[in-house]
PDB file of C-alpha atoms in Angstrom:
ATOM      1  CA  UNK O   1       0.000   0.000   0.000  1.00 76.00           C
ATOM      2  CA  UNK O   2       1.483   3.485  -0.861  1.00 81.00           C
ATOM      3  CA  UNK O   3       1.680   6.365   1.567  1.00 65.00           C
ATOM      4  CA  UNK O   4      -1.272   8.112  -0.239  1.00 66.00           C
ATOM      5  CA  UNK O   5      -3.612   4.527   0.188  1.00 71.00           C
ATOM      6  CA  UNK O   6      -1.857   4.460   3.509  1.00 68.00           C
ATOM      7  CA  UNK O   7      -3.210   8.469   4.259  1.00 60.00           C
ATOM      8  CA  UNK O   8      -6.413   8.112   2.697  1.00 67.00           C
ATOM      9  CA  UNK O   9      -7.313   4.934   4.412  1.00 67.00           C
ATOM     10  CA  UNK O  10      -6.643   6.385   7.871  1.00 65.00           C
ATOM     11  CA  UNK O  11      -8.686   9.436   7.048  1.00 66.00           C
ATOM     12  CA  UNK O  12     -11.534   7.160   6.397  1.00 62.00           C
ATOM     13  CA  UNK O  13     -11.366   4.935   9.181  1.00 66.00           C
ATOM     14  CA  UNK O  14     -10.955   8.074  11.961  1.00 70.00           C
ATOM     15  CA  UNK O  15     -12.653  10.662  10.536  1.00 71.00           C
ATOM     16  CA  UNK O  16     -14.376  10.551   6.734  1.00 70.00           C
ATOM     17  CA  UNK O  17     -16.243   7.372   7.083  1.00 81.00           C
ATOM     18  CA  UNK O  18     -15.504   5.965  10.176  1.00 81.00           C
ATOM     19  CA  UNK O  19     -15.460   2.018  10.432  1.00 84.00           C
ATOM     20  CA  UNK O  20     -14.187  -1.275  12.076  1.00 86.00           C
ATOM     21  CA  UNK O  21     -13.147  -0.851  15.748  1.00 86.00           C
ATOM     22  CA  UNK O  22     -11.282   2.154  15.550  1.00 84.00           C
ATOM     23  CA  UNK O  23     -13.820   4.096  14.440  1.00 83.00           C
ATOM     24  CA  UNK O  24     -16.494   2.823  16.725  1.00 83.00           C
ATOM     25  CA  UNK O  25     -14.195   3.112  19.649  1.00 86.00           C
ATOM     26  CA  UNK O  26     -13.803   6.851  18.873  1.00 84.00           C
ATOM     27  CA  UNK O  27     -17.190   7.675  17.533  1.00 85.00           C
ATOM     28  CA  UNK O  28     -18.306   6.196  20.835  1.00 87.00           C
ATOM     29  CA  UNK O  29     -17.601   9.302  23.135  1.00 83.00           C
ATOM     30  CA  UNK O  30     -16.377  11.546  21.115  1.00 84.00           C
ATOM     31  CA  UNK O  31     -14.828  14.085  23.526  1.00 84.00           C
ATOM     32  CA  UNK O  32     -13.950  16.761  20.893  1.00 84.00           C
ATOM     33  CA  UNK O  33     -17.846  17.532  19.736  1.00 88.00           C
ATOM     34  CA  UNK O  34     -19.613  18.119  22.350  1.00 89.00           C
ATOM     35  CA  UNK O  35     -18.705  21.773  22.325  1.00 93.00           C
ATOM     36  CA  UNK O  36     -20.281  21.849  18.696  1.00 94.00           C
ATOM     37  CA  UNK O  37     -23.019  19.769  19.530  1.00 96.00           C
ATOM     38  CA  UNK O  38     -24.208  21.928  22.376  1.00 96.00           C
ATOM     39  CA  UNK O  39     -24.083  25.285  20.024  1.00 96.00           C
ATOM     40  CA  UNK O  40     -26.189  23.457  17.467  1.00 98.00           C
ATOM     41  CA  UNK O  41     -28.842  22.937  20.209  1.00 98.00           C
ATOM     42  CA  UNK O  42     -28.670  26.336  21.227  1.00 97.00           C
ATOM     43  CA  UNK O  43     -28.859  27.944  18.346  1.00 97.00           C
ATOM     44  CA  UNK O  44     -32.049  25.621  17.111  1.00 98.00           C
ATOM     45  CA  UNK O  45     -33.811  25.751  20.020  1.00 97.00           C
ATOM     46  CA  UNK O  46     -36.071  22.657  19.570  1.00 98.00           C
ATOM     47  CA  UNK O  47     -38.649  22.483  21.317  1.00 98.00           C
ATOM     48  CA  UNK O  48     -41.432  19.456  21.119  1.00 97.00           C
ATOM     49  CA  UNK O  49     -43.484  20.646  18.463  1.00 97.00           C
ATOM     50  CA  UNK O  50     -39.858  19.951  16.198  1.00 98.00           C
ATOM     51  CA  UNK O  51     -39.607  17.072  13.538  1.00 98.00           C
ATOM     52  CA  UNK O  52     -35.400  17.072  13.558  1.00 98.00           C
ATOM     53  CA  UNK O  53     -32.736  15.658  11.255  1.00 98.00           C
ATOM     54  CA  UNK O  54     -29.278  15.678  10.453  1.00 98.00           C
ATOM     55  CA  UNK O  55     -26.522  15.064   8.288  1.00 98.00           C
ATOM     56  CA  UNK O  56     -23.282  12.847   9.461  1.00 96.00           C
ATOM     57  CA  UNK O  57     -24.682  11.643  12.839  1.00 97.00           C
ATOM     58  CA  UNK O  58     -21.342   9.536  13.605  1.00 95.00           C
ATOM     59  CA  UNK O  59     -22.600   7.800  16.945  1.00 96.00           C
ATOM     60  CA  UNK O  60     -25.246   9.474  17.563  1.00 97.00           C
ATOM     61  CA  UNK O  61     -24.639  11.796  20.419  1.00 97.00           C
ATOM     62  CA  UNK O  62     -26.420  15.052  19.299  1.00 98.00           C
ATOM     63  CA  UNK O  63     -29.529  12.874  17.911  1.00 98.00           C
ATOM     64  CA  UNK O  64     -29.725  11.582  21.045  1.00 98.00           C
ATOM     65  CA  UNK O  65     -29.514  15.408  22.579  1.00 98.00           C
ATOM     66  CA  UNK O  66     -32.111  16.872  20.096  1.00 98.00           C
ATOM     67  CA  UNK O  67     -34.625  13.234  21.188  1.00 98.00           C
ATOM     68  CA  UNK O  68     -34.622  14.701  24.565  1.00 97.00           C
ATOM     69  CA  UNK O  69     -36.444  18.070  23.154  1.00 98.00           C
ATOM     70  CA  UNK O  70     -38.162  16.776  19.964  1.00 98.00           C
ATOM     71  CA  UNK O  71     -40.784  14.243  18.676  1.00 96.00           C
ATOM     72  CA  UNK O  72     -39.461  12.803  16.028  1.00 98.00           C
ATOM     73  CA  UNK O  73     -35.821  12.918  14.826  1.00 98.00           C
ATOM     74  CA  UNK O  74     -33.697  11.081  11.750  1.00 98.00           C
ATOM     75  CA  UNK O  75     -30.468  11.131  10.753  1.00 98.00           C
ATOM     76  CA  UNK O  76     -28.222   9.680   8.036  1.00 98.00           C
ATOM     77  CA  UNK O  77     -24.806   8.715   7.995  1.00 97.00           C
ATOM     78  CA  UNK O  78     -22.879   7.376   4.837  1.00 95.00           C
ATOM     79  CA  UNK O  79     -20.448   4.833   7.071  1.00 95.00           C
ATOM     80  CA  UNK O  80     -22.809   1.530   7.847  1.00 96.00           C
ATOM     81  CA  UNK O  81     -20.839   0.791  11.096  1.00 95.00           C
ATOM     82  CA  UNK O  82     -21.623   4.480  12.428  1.00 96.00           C
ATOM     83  CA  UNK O  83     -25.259   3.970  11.570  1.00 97.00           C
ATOM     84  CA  UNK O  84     -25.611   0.824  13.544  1.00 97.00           C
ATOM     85  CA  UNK O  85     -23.409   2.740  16.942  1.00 97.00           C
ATOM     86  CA  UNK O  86     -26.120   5.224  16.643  1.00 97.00           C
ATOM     87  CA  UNK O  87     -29.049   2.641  16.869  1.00 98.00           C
ATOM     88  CA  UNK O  88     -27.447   1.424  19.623  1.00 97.00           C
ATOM     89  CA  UNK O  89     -26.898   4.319  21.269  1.00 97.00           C
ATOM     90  CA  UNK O  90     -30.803   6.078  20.627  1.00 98.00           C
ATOM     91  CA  UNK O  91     -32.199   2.128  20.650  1.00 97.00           C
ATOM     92  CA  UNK O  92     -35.333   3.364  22.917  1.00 97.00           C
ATOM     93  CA  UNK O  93     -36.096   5.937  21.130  1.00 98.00           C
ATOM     94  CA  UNK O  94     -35.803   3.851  17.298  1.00 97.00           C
ATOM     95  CA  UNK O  95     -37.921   1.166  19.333  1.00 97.00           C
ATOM     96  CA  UNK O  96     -40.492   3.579  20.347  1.00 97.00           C
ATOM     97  CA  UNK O  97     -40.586   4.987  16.709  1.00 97.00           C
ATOM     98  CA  UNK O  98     -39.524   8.017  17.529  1.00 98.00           C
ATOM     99  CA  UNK O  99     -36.361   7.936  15.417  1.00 98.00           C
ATOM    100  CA  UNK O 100     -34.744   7.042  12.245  1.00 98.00           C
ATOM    101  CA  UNK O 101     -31.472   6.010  11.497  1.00 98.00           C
ATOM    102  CA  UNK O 102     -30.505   5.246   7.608  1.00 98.00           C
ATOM    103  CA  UNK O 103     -27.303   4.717   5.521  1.00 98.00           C
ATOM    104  CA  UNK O 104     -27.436   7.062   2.876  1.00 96.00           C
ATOM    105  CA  UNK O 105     -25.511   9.565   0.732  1.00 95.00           C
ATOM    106  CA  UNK O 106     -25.816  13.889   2.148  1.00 96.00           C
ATOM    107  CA  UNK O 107     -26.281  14.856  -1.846  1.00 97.00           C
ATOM    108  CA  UNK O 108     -29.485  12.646  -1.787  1.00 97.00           C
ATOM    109  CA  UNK O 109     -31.387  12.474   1.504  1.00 98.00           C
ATOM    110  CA  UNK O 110     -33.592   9.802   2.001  1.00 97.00           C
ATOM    111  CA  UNK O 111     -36.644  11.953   2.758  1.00 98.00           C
ATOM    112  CA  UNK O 112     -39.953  14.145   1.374  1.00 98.00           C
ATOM    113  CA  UNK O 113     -39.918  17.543   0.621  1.00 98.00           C
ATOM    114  CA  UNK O 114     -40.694  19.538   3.075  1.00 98.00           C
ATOM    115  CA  UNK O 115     -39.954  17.047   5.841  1.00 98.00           C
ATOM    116  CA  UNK O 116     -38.845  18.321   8.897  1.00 98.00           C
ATOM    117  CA  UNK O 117     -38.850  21.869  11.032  1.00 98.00           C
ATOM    118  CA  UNK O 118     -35.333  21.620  12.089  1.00 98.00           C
ATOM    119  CA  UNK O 119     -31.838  20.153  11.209  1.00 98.00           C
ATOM    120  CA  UNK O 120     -27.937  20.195  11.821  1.00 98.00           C
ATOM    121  CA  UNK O 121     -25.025  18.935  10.563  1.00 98.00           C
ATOM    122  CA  UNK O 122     -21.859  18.834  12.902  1.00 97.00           C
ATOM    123  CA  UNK O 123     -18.329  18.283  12.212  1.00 93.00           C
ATOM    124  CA  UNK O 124     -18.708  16.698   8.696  1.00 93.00           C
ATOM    125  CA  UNK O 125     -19.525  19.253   6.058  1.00 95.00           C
ATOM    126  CA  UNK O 126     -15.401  20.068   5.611  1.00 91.00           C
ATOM    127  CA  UNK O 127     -15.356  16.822   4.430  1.00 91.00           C
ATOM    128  CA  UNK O 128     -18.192  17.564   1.591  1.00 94.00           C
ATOM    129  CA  UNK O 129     -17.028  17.434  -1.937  1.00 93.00           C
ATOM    130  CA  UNK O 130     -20.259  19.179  -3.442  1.00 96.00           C
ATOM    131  CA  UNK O 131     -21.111  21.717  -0.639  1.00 97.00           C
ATOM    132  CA  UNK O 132     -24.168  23.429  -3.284  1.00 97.00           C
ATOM    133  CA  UNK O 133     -25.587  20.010  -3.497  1.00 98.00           C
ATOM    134  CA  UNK O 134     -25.726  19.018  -0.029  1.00 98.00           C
ATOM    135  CA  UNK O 135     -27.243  22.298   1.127  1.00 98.00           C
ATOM    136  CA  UNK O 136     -29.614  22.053  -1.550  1.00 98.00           C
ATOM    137  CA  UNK O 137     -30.759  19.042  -0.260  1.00 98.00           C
ATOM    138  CA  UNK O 138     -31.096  20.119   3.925  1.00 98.00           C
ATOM    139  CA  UNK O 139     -33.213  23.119   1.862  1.00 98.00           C
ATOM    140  CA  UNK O 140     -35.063  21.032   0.178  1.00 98.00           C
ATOM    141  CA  UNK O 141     -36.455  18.592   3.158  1.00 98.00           C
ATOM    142  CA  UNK O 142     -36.841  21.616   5.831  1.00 98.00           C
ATOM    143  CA  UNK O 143     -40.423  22.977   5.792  1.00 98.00           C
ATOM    144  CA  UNK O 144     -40.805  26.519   4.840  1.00 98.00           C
ATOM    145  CA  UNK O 145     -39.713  28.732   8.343  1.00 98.00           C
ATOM    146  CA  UNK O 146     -37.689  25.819   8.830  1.00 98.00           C
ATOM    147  CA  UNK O 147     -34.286  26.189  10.669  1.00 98.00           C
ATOM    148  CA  UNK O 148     -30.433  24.530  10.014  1.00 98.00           C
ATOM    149  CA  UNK O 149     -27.558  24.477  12.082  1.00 98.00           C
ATOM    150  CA  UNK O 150     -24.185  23.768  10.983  1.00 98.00           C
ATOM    151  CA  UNK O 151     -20.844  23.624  12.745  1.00 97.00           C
ATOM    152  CA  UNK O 152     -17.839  22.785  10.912  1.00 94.00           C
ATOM    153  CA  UNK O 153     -13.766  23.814  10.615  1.00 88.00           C
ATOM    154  CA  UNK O 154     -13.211  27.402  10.618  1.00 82.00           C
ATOM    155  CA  UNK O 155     -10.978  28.445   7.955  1.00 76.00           C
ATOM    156  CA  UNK O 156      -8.218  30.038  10.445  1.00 64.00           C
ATOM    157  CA  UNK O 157      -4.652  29.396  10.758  1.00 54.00           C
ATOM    158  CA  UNK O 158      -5.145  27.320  14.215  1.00 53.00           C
ATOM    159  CA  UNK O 159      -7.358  24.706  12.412  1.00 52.00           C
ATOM    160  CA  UNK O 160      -5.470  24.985   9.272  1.00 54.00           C
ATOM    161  CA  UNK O 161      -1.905  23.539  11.093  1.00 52.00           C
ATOM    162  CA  UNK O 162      -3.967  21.222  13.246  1.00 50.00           C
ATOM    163  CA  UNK O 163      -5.914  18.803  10.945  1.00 52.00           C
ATOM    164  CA  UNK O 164      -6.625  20.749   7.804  1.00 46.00           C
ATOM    165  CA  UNK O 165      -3.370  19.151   6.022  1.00 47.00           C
ATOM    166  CA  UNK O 166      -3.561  15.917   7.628  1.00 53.00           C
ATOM    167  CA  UNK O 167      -7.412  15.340   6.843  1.00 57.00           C
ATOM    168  CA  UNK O 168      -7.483  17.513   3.585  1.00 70.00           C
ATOM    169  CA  UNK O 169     -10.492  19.384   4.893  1.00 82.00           C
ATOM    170  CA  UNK O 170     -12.333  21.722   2.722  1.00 88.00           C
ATOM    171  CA  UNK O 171     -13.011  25.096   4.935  1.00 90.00           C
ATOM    172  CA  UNK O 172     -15.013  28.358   3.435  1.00 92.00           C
ATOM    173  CA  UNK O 173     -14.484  32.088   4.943  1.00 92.00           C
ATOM    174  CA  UNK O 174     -17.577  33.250   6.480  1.00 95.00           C
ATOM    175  CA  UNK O 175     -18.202  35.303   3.533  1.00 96.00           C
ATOM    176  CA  UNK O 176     -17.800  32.335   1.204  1.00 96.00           C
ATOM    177  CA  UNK O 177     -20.634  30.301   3.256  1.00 97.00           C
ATOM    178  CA  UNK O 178     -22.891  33.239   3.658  1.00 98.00           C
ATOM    179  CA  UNK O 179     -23.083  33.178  -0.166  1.00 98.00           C
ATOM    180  CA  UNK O 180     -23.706  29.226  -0.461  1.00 98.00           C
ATOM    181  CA  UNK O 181     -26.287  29.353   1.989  1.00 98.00           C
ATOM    182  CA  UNK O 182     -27.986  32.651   0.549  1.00 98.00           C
ATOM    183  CA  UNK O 183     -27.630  30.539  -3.095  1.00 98.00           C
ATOM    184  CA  UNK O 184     -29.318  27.298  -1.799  1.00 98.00           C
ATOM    185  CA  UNK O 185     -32.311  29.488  -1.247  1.00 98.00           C
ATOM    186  CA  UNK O 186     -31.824  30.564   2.766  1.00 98.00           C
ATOM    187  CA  UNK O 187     -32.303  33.420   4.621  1.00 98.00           C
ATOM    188  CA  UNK O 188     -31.714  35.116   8.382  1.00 98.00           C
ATOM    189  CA  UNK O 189     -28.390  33.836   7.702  1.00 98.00           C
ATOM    190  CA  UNK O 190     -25.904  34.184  10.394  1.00 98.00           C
ATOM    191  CA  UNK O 191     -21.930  32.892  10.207  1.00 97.00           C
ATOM    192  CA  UNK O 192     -19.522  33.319  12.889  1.00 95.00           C
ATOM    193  CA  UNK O 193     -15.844  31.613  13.598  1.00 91.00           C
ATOM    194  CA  UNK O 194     -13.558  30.891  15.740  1.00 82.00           C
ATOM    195  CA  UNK O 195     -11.786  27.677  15.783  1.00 79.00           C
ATOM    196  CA  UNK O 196     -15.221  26.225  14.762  1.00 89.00           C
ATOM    197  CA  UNK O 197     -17.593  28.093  12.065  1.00 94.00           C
ATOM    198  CA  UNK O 198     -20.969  28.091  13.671  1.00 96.00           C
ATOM    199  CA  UNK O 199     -23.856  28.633  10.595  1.00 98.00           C
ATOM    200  CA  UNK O 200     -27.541  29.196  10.849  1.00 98.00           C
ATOM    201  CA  UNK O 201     -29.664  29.851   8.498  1.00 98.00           C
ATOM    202  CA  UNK O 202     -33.238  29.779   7.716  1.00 98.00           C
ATOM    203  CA  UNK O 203     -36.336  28.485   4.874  1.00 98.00           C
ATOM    204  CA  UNK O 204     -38.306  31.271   4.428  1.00 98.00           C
ATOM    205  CA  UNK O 205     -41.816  30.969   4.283  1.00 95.00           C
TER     206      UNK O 205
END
């Protein structure tokens, strides 16, 4: 295997599409994003009138924190094994019906237009090849007033030396995402950075 196979394969397994032990074991608790997970909830709000989803769930940590506001949440992830931690880990609430958990691909979401009243994505979208696509698609399942979170790598020198070589991530300037959310259609669009780029945005009516 080359160093490139070598670099991309490790990307995969700990961070793009997390798999085998490894990634379980770190997509189990994963430390780092709870600080991003608890700005997506505040910045949603949720309350129990909200039908929730999101984009990348990994283990399922911030599903599980948006089932303790919501009635209904679903979420998608594109790496089987991190679909089946996050059953696990929300198995009440998938038993009781009150959530849904599906392999599938962020530049075709497995649901209706005009699904849900609230979504997020967290700590995945620098990894997005199409970013216009994807957000195209969270526009097109959120109900008109609907509301989307996002929290992803700021595109500052801190992050950059960090990861953003090792894990090839794909970061915007706030400017840059205020236009790609204002393009997919969104409005009351707010950006802010810091070592994390925090995004809201919403459908208008």
């Amino acid at each position: 295997m080359t160093f490139t196979e070598k670099r991309k394969a490790f990307i995969d397994r700990t961070a793009r599409k997390p798999g085998g032990k490894t990634g379980v074991k770190m997509y189990s608790n994963p430390k780092a994003h709870f600080k991003g997970f608890r700005l997506i909830m505040d910045r949603l709000n949720l309350s129990p009138e909200d039908e929730y989803f999101e984009i990348g769930c990994g283990g399922g940590q911030l599903l599980g924190m948006a089932l303790e506001r919501v009635k209904f949440a679903a979420a998608v992830d594109h790496s089987p094994d991190m679909a089946v931690l996050a059953t696990k880990n929300n198995q009440r609430h998938v038993k009781e019906h009150r959530a849904e958990i599906l392999v599938g691909n962020a530049e075709q979401l497995p649901w209706a237009d005009n699904r849900f009243t609230a979504g997020a994505s967290a700590n995945m979208f620098f990894f997005v090849e199409r970013p216009e696509k994807v957000l195209s698609e969270i526009y097109r399942v959120l109900q008109p007033g609907g509301r989307f979170a996002l929290v992803t790598m700021g595109n500052g020198l801190l992050g950059k030396i960090c990861f953003g070589w090792l894990y090839s991530l794909r970061t915007y300037s706030d400017a840059d995402m205020r236009t790609m959310l204002r393009d997919a259609g969104f409005s009351k669009i707010e950006v802010t950075s810091g070592y994390s780029q925090v995004c809201y945005a919403e459908k208008p009516h």
